[in-house]
XYZ file of C-alpha atoms in Angstrom:
680
model
C 97.524 38.546 60.599
C 95.339 41.176 62.312
C 94.554 44.528 60.752
C 96.921 46.129 63.270
C 99.724 43.795 62.229
C 98.979 44.491 58.575
C 99.097 48.279 59.132
C 102.399 47.951 61.005
C 103.876 45.818 58.225
C 102.809 48.331 55.583
C 104.310 51.171 57.607
C 107.561 49.251 57.983
C 107.644 48.549 54.247
C 107.210 52.261 53.503
C 109.996 53.210 55.927
C 112.303 50.564 54.461
C 111.614 51.925 50.991
C 112.420 55.428 52.244
C 115.661 54.120 53.720
C 116.599 52.518 50.393
C 116.010 55.846 48.686
C 118.164 57.586 51.308
C 121.006 55.129 50.712
C 120.885 55.779 46.982
C 120.915 59.536 47.500
C 123.753 59.326 50.040
C 125.850 57.345 47.566
C 125.233 60.109 45.016
C 126.254 62.716 47.605
C 129.547 60.882 48.229
C 130.220 60.651 44.499
C 129.270 64.305 44.057
C 131.682 65.383 46.769
C 134.519 63.669 44.905
C 133.433 65.272 41.622
C 133.589 68.691 43.307
C 137.220 67.999 44.177
C 138.035 67.277 40.526
C 136.128 70.364 39.369
C 137.645 72.553 42.068
C 141.167 71.686 40.956
C 140.426 73.349 37.608
C 139.055 76.556 39.129
C 141.000 79.609 38.059
C 142.009 81.570 41.143
C 145.022 82.817 43.009
C 147.317 80.138 44.406
C 146.212 80.768 47.995
C 142.494 80.747 47.140
C 142.821 77.580 45.095
C 144.696 75.884 47.922
C 142.004 76.804 50.480
C 139.209 75.714 48.171
C 140.965 72.466 47.362
C 141.589 71.704 51.017
C 137.946 72.256 51.925
C 136.656 70.159 49.057
C 139.091 67.321 49.733
C 138.249 67.376 53.439
C 134.532 67.214 52.712
C 134.994 64.360 50.246
C 137.144 62.459 52.752
C 134.523 62.918 55.496
C 131.785 61.638 53.189
C 133.818 58.597 52.133
C 134.684 57.681 55.721
C 131.148 57.812 57.116
C 130.598 54.628 59.150
C 128.022 52.193 57.853
C 124.767 52.083 59.774
C 121.089 53.075 59.740
C 120.536 56.474 58.171
C 117.715 57.556 60.476
C 116.456 56.642 63.924
C 113.388 58.835 64.339
C 110.595 60.739 62.610
C 108.476 63.746 63.496
C 104.988 64.369 62.064
C 104.034 67.998 62.620
C 100.501 69.266 63.143
C 101.347 72.902 63.914
C 103.957 75.509 63.077
C 106.078 76.016 59.974
C 106.409 72.265 59.383
C 102.660 71.531 59.510
C 101.775 68.457 57.478
C 105.394 67.402 56.994
C 107.113 64.260 58.171
C 110.809 64.740 58.971
C 113.148 61.797 59.418
C 115.900 62.419 61.983
C 119.374 60.919 61.541
C 123.072 61.490 62.105
C 123.565 63.284 58.781
C 121.491 65.512 56.487
C 120.630 63.656 53.287
C 119.135 65.546 50.359
C 118.850 65.040 46.614
C 119.637 68.710 46.020
C 120.717 71.513 48.392
C 117.486 73.402 47.695
C 115.229 70.325 47.926
C 113.489 69.252 51.164
C 115.818 66.876 53.011
C 115.120 63.164 53.093
C 116.841 63.041 56.492
C 117.391 65.974 58.845
C 120.572 66.166 60.890
C 119.912 65.514 64.594
C 121.681 68.808 65.381
C 119.387 70.977 63.259
C 117.090 73.321 65.243
C 113.964 71.550 63.970
C 115.287 68.245 65.336
C 115.262 69.518 68.887
C 111.581 68.672 69.161
C 112.512 64.983 68.805
C 114.323 65.195 72.144
C 112.291 67.841 73.956
C 108.643 67.419 72.912
C 106.295 66.012 75.553
C 102.574 65.406 75.829
C 102.355 68.581 77.921
C 104.481 70.571 75.466
C 104.323 68.843 72.071
C 106.074 71.723 70.227
C 103.771 71.274 67.253
C 104.542 67.546 66.970
C 101.578 65.284 66.363
C 103.499 61.985 66.304
C 107.041 61.095 67.380
C 108.214 57.848 65.830
C 111.248 55.850 66.951
C 112.760 53.109 64.828
C 114.169 49.841 66.090
C 117.137 48.450 64.203
C 118.805 45.067 64.550
C 121.884 45.269 66.831
C 125.041 45.937 64.842
C 123.132 46.870 61.697
C 125.314 48.208 58.898
C 122.403 49.997 57.276
C 120.559 47.252 55.417
C 116.905 48.260 55.188
C 115.846 44.734 56.173
C 117.414 45.442 59.596
C 114.572 47.859 60.366
C 112.669 45.543 62.659
C 110.161 47.724 64.476
C 108.925 51.171 65.384
C 106.981 53.027 68.067
C 104.607 55.940 67.627
C 103.973 58.396 70.435
C 100.905 60.572 69.685
C 101.966 63.698 71.536
C 99.279 65.781 69.875
C 96.656 63.589 71.591
C 98.355 63.869 74.974
C 99.877 60.381 74.784
C 103.037 59.783 76.766
C 104.850 56.512 77.333
C 108.280 55.117 78.029
C 110.083 53.937 74.932
C 110.936 50.256 74.817
C 113.228 50.937 71.836
C 115.249 53.481 73.835
C 115.429 51.077 76.793
C 116.703 48.253 74.581
C 119.305 50.497 72.981
C 120.599 51.695 76.363
C 120.728 48.148 77.724
C 122.313 46.631 74.604
C 125.512 44.689 75.417
C 128.726 46.726 75.438
C 131.281 45.091 73.165
C 133.858 47.214 71.388
C 134.258 50.996 71.457
C 131.810 53.543 72.825
C 128.727 54.190 70.679
C 127.039 57.497 69.994
C 123.709 58.227 71.747
C 122.119 60.452 69.100
C 119.039 58.207 69.082
C 118.616 58.151 72.866
C 119.569 61.657 74.085
C 117.372 62.663 77.015
C 115.947 66.200 77.470
C 118.386 67.200 80.231
C 121.284 65.926 78.122
C 119.989 67.777 75.061
C 119.987 71.066 76.999
C 123.689 70.613 77.706
C 124.546 69.494 74.177
C 122.942 72.619 72.681
C 124.339 75.161 75.162
C 125.716 78.278 73.389
C 129.272 78.218 72.072
C 130.393 81.040 74.352
C 129.122 79.328 77.498
C 131.420 77.235 79.664
C 129.411 74.372 81.123
C 130.484 72.071 83.950
C 128.661 68.736 84.144
C 128.749 66.938 87.494
C 127.671 63.537 86.246
C 127.039 60.506 88.397
C 128.227 57.188 86.906
C 126.189 56.106 83.900
C 124.477 59.451 83.341
C 126.120 59.870 79.929
C 128.357 62.846 80.716
C 131.101 61.707 78.326
C 128.557 61.150 75.574
C 127.098 64.593 76.289
C 130.543 66.169 75.872
C 131.208 64.399 72.574
C 127.770 65.207 71.184
C 128.229 68.815 72.274
C 131.463 68.880 70.267
C 129.596 67.526 67.234
C 126.806 70.074 67.756
C 129.226 73.012 67.923
C 131.039 71.833 64.785
C 127.687 71.722 62.986
C 126.305 74.998 64.339
C 129.473 77.138 64.251
C 131.690 75.474 61.628
C 133.769 78.518 60.663
C 134.383 79.746 64.217
C 135.271 76.276 65.482
C 137.501 75.459 62.506
C 139.263 78.802 62.895
C 139.957 78.312 66.598
C 140.017 74.513 66.669
C 138.290 72.015 68.924
C 140.138 69.767 71.353
C 138.873 66.708 73.242
C 140.997 66.009 76.334
C 140.730 62.562 77.908
C 142.509 61.090 80.930
C 144.593 58.435 79.136
C 145.164 56.800 75.720
C 142.959 53.809 76.618
C 140.019 56.126 77.178
C 140.701 57.988 73.925
C 140.754 54.683 72.061
C 137.408 53.792 73.624
C 135.687 57.031 72.489
C 137.510 57.360 69.150
C 134.606 56.255 66.930
C 131.847 58.430 68.404
C 132.509 61.657 66.480
C 133.135 59.924 63.110
C 129.802 58.112 63.579
C 128.204 61.548 63.931
C 129.784 62.748 60.704
C 132.659 64.697 62.265
C 136.272 63.785 61.588
C 139.540 65.600 62.070
C 138.819 66.639 65.673
C 141.939 66.492 67.826
C 141.522 63.978 70.657
C 144.419 63.961 73.063
C 145.577 63.837 76.665
C 146.933 66.816 78.548
C 150.223 64.956 79.013
C 150.528 64.702 75.235
C 149.642 68.365 74.741
C 152.312 69.672 77.118
C 155.062 67.132 76.409
C 158.354 68.908 75.693
C 160.606 66.005 76.717
C 160.286 62.276 77.412
C 159.430 61.379 81.003
C 162.564 59.761 82.457
C 162.261 60.627 86.127
C 159.697 59.616 88.764
C 158.786 61.957 91.618
C 157.897 60.749 95.060
C 154.344 61.462 96.182
C 155.156 64.641 98.096
C 157.273 66.196 95.356
C 154.583 65.463 92.755
C 151.884 66.985 94.966
C 153.945 70.167 95.460
C 154.633 70.511 91.747
C 150.902 70.281 91.066
C 150.135 72.856 93.803
C 148.988 76.258 92.507
C 151.505 78.004 94.797
C 154.284 76.686 92.582
C 153.065 79.005 89.808
C 154.132 82.011 91.877
C 157.534 80.429 92.547
C 158.053 79.951 88.811
C 156.960 83.500 88.048
C 159.451 84.889 90.539
C 162.250 82.699 89.199
C 161.626 83.868 85.647
C 161.319 87.585 86.326
C 164.302 87.544 88.687
C 166.299 87.506 85.444
C 165.031 90.988 84.590
C 167.595 93.516 85.897
C 166.869 97.162 84.956
C 170.335 98.365 85.976
C 172.421 95.614 84.411
C 173.423 97.388 81.195
C 174.718 100.804 82.222
C 174.731 103.535 79.568
C 173.817 102.494 76.035
C 175.555 104.034 72.996
C 174.273 103.288 69.479
C 176.107 104.579 66.372
C 174.064 105.077 63.201
C 176.920 105.960 60.823
C 176.712 109.720 61.320
C 176.213 110.117 65.039
C 176.560 108.164 68.290
C 173.270 108.176 70.179
C 173.313 107.647 73.926
C 170.648 106.249 76.264
C 171.575 106.980 79.901
C 171.485 104.056 82.330
C 168.682 105.662 84.348
C 166.538 106.074 81.217
C 167.100 102.457 80.225
C 166.260 101.302 83.759
C 163.051 103.354 83.692
C 162.004 101.794 80.375
C 162.566 98.289 81.770
C 160.730 99.051 85.014
C 157.759 100.530 83.151
C 157.426 97.451 80.963
C 157.854 95.167 83.982
C 154.928 96.876 85.746
C 152.708 96.238 82.716
C 153.158 92.467 83.278
C 153.180 91.326 79.651
C 154.272 87.804 78.728
C 158.027 87.632 79.198
C 158.922 87.423 75.511
C 156.495 90.233 74.658
C 158.061 92.337 77.430
C 161.525 91.842 75.977
C 160.416 93.061 72.545
C 158.510 95.917 74.155
C 161.730 97.085 75.837
C 163.531 96.926 72.479
C 160.765 98.943 70.810
C 160.874 101.645 73.493
C 164.657 101.933 73.338
C 164.423 102.422 69.573
C 161.560 104.913 69.953
C 163.605 106.908 72.492
C 166.532 107.028 70.060
C 164.266 107.911 67.140
C 162.687 110.824 69.016
C 166.131 112.219 69.859
C 167.344 111.771 66.278
C 164.270 113.471 64.813
C 164.623 116.449 67.154
C 168.184 116.849 65.900
C 167.902 116.061 62.177
C 164.284 115.507 61.171
C 162.276 112.354 60.391
C 164.049 108.983 60.246
C 163.349 106.392 57.559
C 162.024 102.902 58.194
C 165.396 101.567 57.123
C 167.060 103.644 59.868
C 164.615 102.260 62.453
C 165.258 98.662 61.371
C 169.010 99.225 61.440
C 168.859 100.556 64.996
C 166.610 97.666 66.083
C 169.240 95.202 64.856
C 172.226 97.175 66.183
C 174.608 95.044 68.254
C 174.691 97.442 71.249
C 170.880 97.382 71.472
C 170.878 93.574 71.449
C 173.631 93.415 74.064
C 171.813 95.838 76.369
C 168.592 93.909 75.929
C 170.316 90.629 76.794
C 171.620 92.241 79.956
C 168.390 93.793 81.248
C 165.830 91.308 79.862
C 167.686 88.178 78.720
C 166.347 85.558 76.373
C 165.463 82.359 78.216
C 164.008 78.897 77.650
C 161.605 77.243 80.118
C 164.209 74.568 80.852
C 166.771 77.246 81.751
C 164.403 78.536 84.423
C 163.241 75.226 85.889
C 166.446 73.182 85.970
C 168.377 75.607 88.226
C 165.298 76.094 90.390
C 164.924 72.378 91.128
C 168.647 71.725 91.311
C 169.939 74.669 93.394
C 168.641 75.092 96.978
C 169.716 78.759 97.103
C 167.923 79.704 93.886
C 164.777 77.879 95.020
C 164.937 79.576 98.415
C 165.025 83.016 96.781
C 162.053 82.273 94.522
C 159.979 80.396 97.126
C 160.531 82.716 100.094
C 157.182 83.239 101.826
C 155.429 80.815 99.458
C 156.849 77.411 100.420
C 158.337 76.560 103.798
C 161.780 74.987 104.246
C 160.482 71.430 104.330
C 158.450 71.967 101.160
C 161.441 73.485 99.387
C 163.566 70.509 100.360
C 160.899 68.100 99.072
C 160.686 69.982 95.778
C 164.406 69.747 94.984
C 165.638 67.044 92.657
C 167.231 64.142 94.504
C 170.731 62.993 93.659
C 173.333 64.935 91.761
C 172.011 67.992 89.943
C 172.530 67.985 86.145
C 175.335 70.149 84.778
C 172.865 71.917 82.499
C 169.226 71.681 81.487
C 170.272 69.710 78.403
C 171.267 66.736 80.555
C 168.301 67.027 82.936
C 165.859 64.157 83.373
C 162.241 65.251 83.603
C 159.274 63.817 85.497
C 155.642 64.045 84.398
C 155.069 66.802 86.970
C 158.166 68.669 85.715
C 156.526 68.872 82.288
C 153.547 70.616 83.880
C 155.942 73.162 85.399
C 157.750 73.641 82.077
C 154.401 74.362 80.454
C 153.672 76.970 83.132
C 156.976 78.725 82.412
C 156.356 78.486 78.656
C 152.994 80.174 79.266
C 154.755 82.980 81.142
C 157.101 83.455 78.204
C 154.329 83.715 75.624
C 150.704 82.709 75.318
C 150.263 79.277 73.699
C 148.091 78.815 70.649
C 144.547 78.380 71.913
C 141.412 76.519 70.872
C 137.934 77.797 70.173
C 136.476 75.095 72.417
C 137.909 72.381 74.646
C 135.996 69.409 76.041
C 137.703 68.199 79.228
C 136.655 64.773 80.488
C 137.411 63.353 83.953
C 138.192 66.916 84.976
C 137.874 66.152 88.681
C 141.325 64.517 88.539
C 143.127 67.583 87.233
C 145.547 69.374 89.525
C 145.468 73.174 89.883
C 148.564 73.432 87.688
C 147.027 71.173 85.025
C 143.903 73.326 85.096
C 146.078 76.377 84.478
C 147.616 74.647 81.453
C 144.127 74.118 79.999
C 143.073 77.674 80.865
C 146.007 79.049 78.854
C 144.804 77.104 75.828
C 141.241 78.376 76.127
C 141.892 82.008 77.037
C 139.668 83.195 74.190
C 137.441 80.140 73.870
C 135.029 78.150 76.010
C 135.049 74.840 77.848
C 132.843 71.847 78.435
C 134.009 70.405 81.750
C 132.916 66.842 82.520
C 133.496 64.863 85.660
C 132.324 63.399 88.925
C 133.856 64.545 92.200
C 133.101 61.129 93.696
C 135.417 59.564 91.101
C 138.400 61.776 91.941
C 141.369 59.435 92.380
C 144.510 61.566 92.047
C 146.129 62.987 95.207
C 145.137 66.491 94.051
C 141.633 65.624 92.810
C 139.096 68.415 93.288
C 136.594 68.273 96.119
C 134.729 71.338 94.862
C 133.897 72.350 91.304
C 134.147 76.026 92.246
C 137.829 75.553 93.117
C 138.573 73.612 89.939
C 136.696 76.099 87.749
C 138.616 78.999 89.297
C 141.892 77.365 88.260
C 140.410 76.776 84.793
C 139.768 80.505 84.563
C 135.975 80.074 84.615
C 134.925 80.739 88.242
C 131.383 81.705 87.256
C 130.647 78.733 84.982
C 127.331 76.981 85.528
C 127.553 73.580 87.249
C 124.800 71.217 86.105
C 124.264 67.905 87.931
C 123.231 64.778 86.029
C 121.889 62.180 88.459
C 119.621 59.970 86.327
C 121.673 56.934 85.399
C 120.961 55.140 82.136
C 123.864 52.699 82.288
C 124.415 51.381 85.834
C 121.613 49.080 87.121
C 119.623 49.981 90.222
C 121.155 47.249 92.389
C 124.684 48.409 91.616
C 123.784 52.061 92.210
C 122.291 51.111 95.560
C 125.619 49.555 96.526
C 127.795 52.448 95.341
C 125.581 55.096 96.923
C 126.558 53.555 100.256
C 130.131 54.679 99.566
C 129.265 58.300 98.820
C 129.039 59.438 102.445
C 132.616 58.258 103.026
C 134.154 60.099 100.060
C 134.139 63.649 101.469
C 132.557 65.332 98.442
C 129.254 67.139 98.070
C 127.685 65.000 95.356
C 123.986 64.116 95.088
C 123.309 60.364 95.084
C 122.695 58.748 91.734
C 119.344 57.341 90.682
C 119.175 54.473 88.220
C 116.400 54.294 85.649
C 117.144 50.611 85.127
C 115.383 48.081 87.293
C 117.231 45.171 85.722
C 120.746 44.033 86.508
C 122.358 41.612 88.936
C 124.646 41.999 91.939
C 126.483 38.989 93.369
C 128.859 38.993 96.353
C 131.237 36.024 96.176
C 133.103 35.445 99.455
C 135.960 32.929 99.381
C 139.023 31.764 101.290
C 142.154 33.953 100.942
C 143.906 31.487 98.613
C 140.867 30.845 96.464
C 140.458 34.287 94.894
C 141.914 33.386 91.435
C 139.795 30.212 91.249
C 136.656 32.120 92.241
C 137.409 34.774 89.608
C 137.755 32.092 86.917
C 134.376 30.622 87.929
C 132.766 34.070 87.843
C 134.148 34.774 84.370
C 133.010 31.407 83.027
C 129.519 32.080 84.345
C 129.565 35.561 82.777
C 130.530 34.096 79.406
C 127.276 32.147 79.313
C 125.560 35.521 78.865
C 125.834 38.178 76.171
C 128.242 41.070 76.347
C 131.722 42.058 77.441
C 133.381 40.963 80.675
C 135.782 43.190 82.594
C 137.876 41.694 85.406
C 139.050 44.689 87.458
C 141.598 44.384 90.236
C 144.280 46.320 92.090
C 147.188 46.923 89.732
C 149.632 44.498 91.443
C 147.091 41.650 91.156
C 146.407 41.941 87.422
C 149.257 39.750 86.151
C 148.350 36.868 88.480
C 144.675 36.967 87.510
C 145.479 36.996 83.820
C 147.775 34.012 84.308
C 145.020 32.169 86.200
C 142.549 32.793 83.369
C 145.076 31.672 80.749
C 145.774 28.490 82.724
C 142.040 27.794 82.874
C 141.735 28.189 79.095
C 139.857 31.502 79.262
C 141.185 33.944 76.656
C 141.669 37.375 78.213
C 143.114 40.589 76.809
C 144.133 43.916 78.289
C 142.027 47.087 78.340
C 143.481 48.265 75.019
C 141.741 45.426 73.101
C 138.424 47.157 72.534
C 136.613 44.220 70.920
C 137.839 41.517 73.322
C 135.150 39.484 75.046
C 137.131 39.331 78.328
C 139.536 42.023 79.508
C 141.640 42.077 82.665
C 141.923 45.716 83.668
C 144.029 47.458 86.333
C 141.843 49.588 88.584
C 144.049 52.591 87.785
C 142.965 52.712 84.112
C 139.345 51.552 84.244
C 137.901 55.039 84.622
C 135.640 55.942 81.700
C 135.379 52.352 80.456
C 132.321 50.122 80.762
C 131.568 46.403 80.532
C 128.339 44.427 80.525
C 129.630 42.206 83.298
C 132.264 43.389 85.797
C 134.112 41.073 88.158
C 135.513 43.354 90.871
C 138.326 41.490 92.620
C 139.123 42.112 96.301
C 137.681 45.596 96.909
C 139.784 46.005 100.063
C 142.959 45.576 97.992
C 141.738 48.108 95.409
C 141.095 50.635 98.176
C 144.415 49.938 99.922
C 146.480 50.186 96.725
C 146.239 53.980 96.809
C 148.261 54.045 100.020
C 147.617 55.825 103.346
C 145.651 59.024 102.888
C 144.991 58.198 99.227
C 141.762 58.053 97.299
C 141.299 54.284 97.593
C 137.568 54.410 98.278
C 137.108 56.755 95.327
C 138.998 54.278 93.145
C 136.736 51.500 94.382
C 133.678 53.641 93.599
C 134.937 53.937 90.024
C 135.491 50.185 89.715
C 132.061 49.217 90.993
C 130.284 51.607 88.619
C 131.785 50.166 85.416
C 129.101 47.450 85.230
C 126.341 47.936 82.671
C 124.281 44.855 83.524
C 125.907 42.612 86.120
C 128.437 42.987 88.924
C 130.256 40.201 90.736
C 132.301 41.182 93.797
C 134.916 38.544 94.644
C 136.500 38.980 98.071
C 138.397 37.141 100.771
C 138.932 40.224 102.944
C 136.148 42.256 104.629
C 134.315 44.570 102.255
C 135.051 48.317 102.716
C 131.390 49.140 102.253
């Protein structure tokens, strides 16, 4: 063994010993968190205070107990300048300390001092003399023996080099759910992760640039940096579908954050089961921003200032009268103020009561609070209010609008033409009432719009929106209502827009999200998709009609194979491709047009190749419909009949965009199986 090898072995032994110490201390921290729960239950305090304290302590103990197993640090900084001079700080996913006042054994990756780990360079070392990265055995559950190597970068001496450890981690086979990237965050990603809470950031990320990981790590950063503000307002992660949410579900817990709501917009706005399917044109119209004005008109058409006539309210000693013209003026004044509908109704009530109170006090002196409450609840006041500003449910607005041509014509006059109005109407016999109506997915978006006109929904302090390019204007408005007083992290790629209403410009989408001035930051350096695959997909970009810079892969490895075959031999060729892929490490995704999935899965089963669906996160082979593959990734992708994938979207659809998504799911190798001419 050379002296260099001996020095490396000694350094590894010291780091392993430090890791053992960290594991012991972490175990004590977990036990201590549980002890605090027991102690906190005996604290003498008011019932409310005790409940809040108990909830916080129990939540903290639960988070500590549920921390995933794994290495406790992935990096180290040795400082030569600044406040940390002479100190060595280990960087990990969680702060580990023997005592709150003692120097930490591991510093949380989100702490300000940790930023130098991601941002320091030879040209700007930020006081760092040495940056050390640790190499752990794949799948390590935190055994110190799994620490297999390390790299030192002497920034203080002007040394700069590419990290082989980072490259291996990025290229590691993808089996199971998405992993966190705390150990491999790049400087441009770190800038986005640490953007201020109040800033709305839009990330235009080419495939494989880590935009989803950036959004999740930003959520973890905000929870760490602004815990009280985020917990008070809440944090929501919005994904495109349940499969995607399942894929990303373990990232935040691995970073020490649990209890974050991860959902889809469809789940957030669901008021009824989806039991109706719209045709393409009706769905497109319902997602069109112009429909918001139609709904607003339909709702406020129910406000009728002159519907009540004179109002007379007895109070036991006198009959107070509000003339019809006074009541109409009150309603018109409130209507001009444009409050939410339900707020406007209560505002009219309050002004009627104030008018009566002023008259009563001029006649007989001040009125008591009991008198005011009695007048507020008086039956004539309620009846007049129901006449001029009636109570209404969202369903009571939408069902007549979509079922009655005359009502739709009144609300849509000058907004939608006759053909559009006809397309928007429900087909078949209209329901007798909203209670028997059957609702489509697009109808639920419209119901949410009306509900937002009635009263503002409960909002979140921050919302992370992934695959945002696929949101319609009306869906964007639904998100905007839930972030009226918070901020957004908007993630997406215009080239991957596959819905009929997918955005072609971020400025348009951001305007509908209520953030027209948000900064749009492009990520073009790909860490996931190999160079050969990126070269292929960049050839599609010019045909997609979006202003997106071409991607650039930082990976020179990877394989691309085009497998041409006879029209009847596609299933057999796919089976051969999968068998060949199984001789290598990693996951295999067979992606095809939705109608072809069942036949391919049957062919694989007949050939003795076990294959699951996309929901089986740990499956070695998955057969995935092209419509749900967005956001997923596989080491080896077998893309089946690209022409069929493109054609499945129908005339005028986003078939080439869908194909772009499919081709960019490959982490290491891509096989393209085709009998028809290739679209690219």
